[in-house]
PDB file of C-alpha atoms in Angstrom:
ATOM      1  CA  UNK A   1      -5.397 -15.242  12.212  1.00 72.00           C
ATOM      2  CA  UNK A   2      -7.348 -12.097  12.998  1.00 88.00           C
ATOM      3  CA  UNK A   3     -10.325 -11.036  10.920  1.00 97.00           C
ATOM      4  CA  UNK A   4      -8.427  -7.901   9.873  1.00 98.00           C
ATOM      5  CA  UNK A   5      -5.428  -9.934   8.675  1.00 98.00           C
ATOM      6  CA  UNK A   6      -7.706 -12.324   6.781  1.00 98.00           C
ATOM      7  CA  UNK A   7      -9.508  -9.386   5.150  1.00 98.00           C
ATOM      8  CA  UNK A   8      -6.144  -7.810   4.310  1.00 99.00           C
ATOM      9  CA  UNK A   9      -4.919 -11.041   2.705  1.00 98.00           C
ATOM     10  CA  UNK A  10      -8.136 -11.187   0.659  1.00 98.00           C
ATOM     11  CA  UNK A  11      -7.655  -7.561  -0.423  1.00 98.00           C
ATOM     12  CA  UNK A  12      -4.068  -8.310  -1.489  1.00 98.00           C
ATOM     13  CA  UNK A  13      -5.336 -11.188  -3.636  1.00 98.00           C
ATOM     14  CA  UNK A  14      -8.129  -8.989  -5.025  1.00 97.00           C
ATOM     15  CA  UNK A  15      -5.652  -6.222  -5.883  1.00 97.00           C
ATOM     16  CA  UNK A  16      -4.118  -8.546  -8.459  1.00 96.00           C
ATOM     17  CA  UNK A  17      -7.418  -9.036 -10.288  1.00 95.00           C
ATOM     18  CA  UNK A  18      -8.701  -5.470 -10.619  1.00 95.00           C
ATOM     19  CA  UNK A  19     -10.644  -4.924 -13.832  1.00 93.00           C
ATOM     20  CA  UNK A  20      -8.640  -1.777 -14.657  1.00 94.00           C
ATOM     21  CA  UNK A  21      -5.075  -0.796 -13.862  1.00 96.00           C
ATOM     22  CA  UNK A  22      -5.140   2.053 -11.312  1.00 97.00           C
ATOM     23  CA  UNK A  23      -3.396   5.337 -12.091  1.00 97.00           C
ATOM     24  CA  UNK A  24       0.166   5.801 -10.851  1.00 97.00           C
ATOM     25  CA  UNK A  25      -0.793   7.801  -7.742  1.00 97.00           C
ATOM     26  CA  UNK A  26      -3.225   5.079  -6.690  1.00 98.00           C
ATOM     27  CA  UNK A  27      -0.601   2.407  -7.353  1.00 98.00           C
ATOM     28  CA  UNK A  28       1.792   4.305  -5.074  1.00 98.00           C
ATOM     29  CA  UNK A  29      -0.885   4.418  -2.377  1.00 99.00           C
ATOM     30  CA  UNK A  30      -1.491   0.665  -2.714  1.00 99.00           C
ATOM     31  CA  UNK A  31       2.260   0.015  -2.529  1.00 99.00           C
ATOM     32  CA  UNK A  32       2.882   2.271   0.456  1.00 99.00           C
ATOM     33  CA  UNK A  33      -0.075   0.940   2.455  1.00 99.00           C
ATOM     34  CA  UNK A  34       1.046  -2.624   1.779  1.00 99.00           C
ATOM     35  CA  UNK A  35       4.609  -1.872   2.887  1.00 99.00           C
ATOM     36  CA  UNK A  36       3.431  -0.045   6.024  1.00 99.00           C
ATOM     37  CA  UNK A  37       1.041  -2.880   6.902  1.00 99.00           C
ATOM     38  CA  UNK A  38       3.607  -5.628   6.388  1.00 98.00           C
ATOM     39  CA  UNK A  39       6.934  -3.996   7.313  1.00 98.00           C
ATOM     40  CA  UNK A  40       6.108  -0.946   9.436  1.00 98.00           C
ATOM     41  CA  UNK A  41       7.879   2.389   9.150  1.00 98.00           C
ATOM     42  CA  UNK A  42      10.248   2.919   6.227  1.00 98.00           C
ATOM     43  CA  UNK A  43      13.803   2.386   7.481  1.00 97.00           C
ATOM     44  CA  UNK A  44      15.372   1.883   4.046  1.00 96.00           C
ATOM     45  CA  UNK A  45      18.025   4.205   2.647  1.00 96.00           C
ATOM     46  CA  UNK A  46      16.602   7.040   0.565  1.00 96.00           C
ATOM     47  CA  UNK A  47      17.123   6.406  -3.176  1.00 96.00           C
ATOM     48  CA  UNK A  48      18.891   9.019  -5.259  1.00 93.00           C
ATOM     49  CA  UNK A  49      17.041  11.521  -7.428  1.00 89.00           C
ATOM     50  CA  UNK A  50      18.040   9.669 -10.593  1.00 96.00           C
ATOM     51  CA  UNK A  51      15.955   6.612  -9.635  1.00 96.00           C
ATOM     52  CA  UNK A  52      12.581   8.302 -10.014  1.00 96.00           C
ATOM     53  CA  UNK A  53      10.373   5.237  -9.487  1.00 96.00           C
ATOM     54  CA  UNK A  54      12.215   4.016  -6.396  1.00 97.00           C
ATOM     55  CA  UNK A  55      12.216   7.554  -4.996  1.00 97.00           C
ATOM     56  CA  UNK A  56       8.450   7.927  -5.521  1.00 97.00           C
ATOM     57  CA  UNK A  57       7.828   4.597  -3.785  1.00 98.00           C
ATOM     58  CA  UNK A  58      10.146   5.522  -0.918  1.00 98.00           C
ATOM     59  CA  UNK A  59       8.490   8.936  -0.461  1.00 98.00           C
ATOM     60  CA  UNK A  60       4.980   7.447  -0.505  1.00 98.00           C
ATOM     61  CA  UNK A  61       5.896   4.856   2.128  1.00 98.00           C
ATOM     62  CA  UNK A  62       7.771   7.409   4.268  1.00 98.00           C
ATOM     63  CA  UNK A  63       4.641   9.615   4.411  1.00 98.00           C
ATOM     64  CA  UNK A  64       2.887   6.816   6.310  1.00 99.00           C
ATOM     65  CA  UNK A  65       5.494   6.799   9.083  1.00 98.00           C
ATOM     66  CA  UNK A  66       3.797   6.307  12.445  1.00 98.00           C
ATOM     67  CA  UNK A  67       0.711   4.650  10.938  1.00 99.00           C
ATOM     68  CA  UNK A  68      -0.053   1.399  12.745  1.00 98.00           C
ATOM     69  CA  UNK A  69      -0.067  -1.874  10.837  1.00 98.00           C
ATOM     70  CA  UNK A  70      -3.770  -2.331  11.623  1.00 98.00           C
ATOM     71  CA  UNK A  71      -4.643   1.150  10.330  1.00 99.00           C
ATOM     72  CA  UNK A  72      -2.590   0.606   7.159  1.00 99.00           C
ATOM     73  CA  UNK A  73      -4.305  -2.762   6.613  1.00 99.00           C
ATOM     74  CA  UNK A  74      -7.753  -1.198   6.994  1.00 99.00           C
ATOM     75  CA  UNK A  75      -6.895   1.650   4.608  1.00 99.00           C
ATOM     76  CA  UNK A  76      -5.574  -0.902   2.104  1.00 99.00           C
ATOM     77  CA  UNK A  77      -8.752  -3.006   2.410  1.00 99.00           C
ATOM     78  CA  UNK A  78     -10.936   0.080   1.931  1.00 99.00           C
ATOM     79  CA  UNK A  79      -8.949   1.291  -1.091  1.00 99.00           C
ATOM     80  CA  UNK A  80      -9.076  -2.070  -2.865  1.00 98.00           C
ATOM     81  CA  UNK A  81     -12.817  -2.378  -2.134  1.00 98.00           C
ATOM     82  CA  UNK A  82     -13.343   1.103  -3.604  1.00 97.00           C
ATOM     83  CA  UNK A  83     -11.353   0.214  -6.724  1.00 97.00           C
ATOM     84  CA  UNK A  84     -13.250  -3.058  -7.178  1.00 96.00           C
ATOM     85  CA  UNK A  85     -16.578  -1.242  -6.849  1.00 93.00           C
ATOM     86  CA  UNK A  86     -15.511   1.050  -9.659  1.00 82.00           C
TER      87      UNK A  86
END
């Protein structure tokens, strides 16, 4: 396992024990970076406008299209470290 992947896995575990719940925009960023890092570009069908939460998640992930898995992992690691530092 690469050092980056190990650090990413640690950050994922740490994201579940944050002292405060992040705001919704930050949660979307965490979600989209995780999806981009683990699944790559968003190829899922676009949700309808009536499903606001699913649409927000889809849009956030779609914005990362073209971002490499390694770059998404590093951004995720950095974001979780920033949130843990307070």
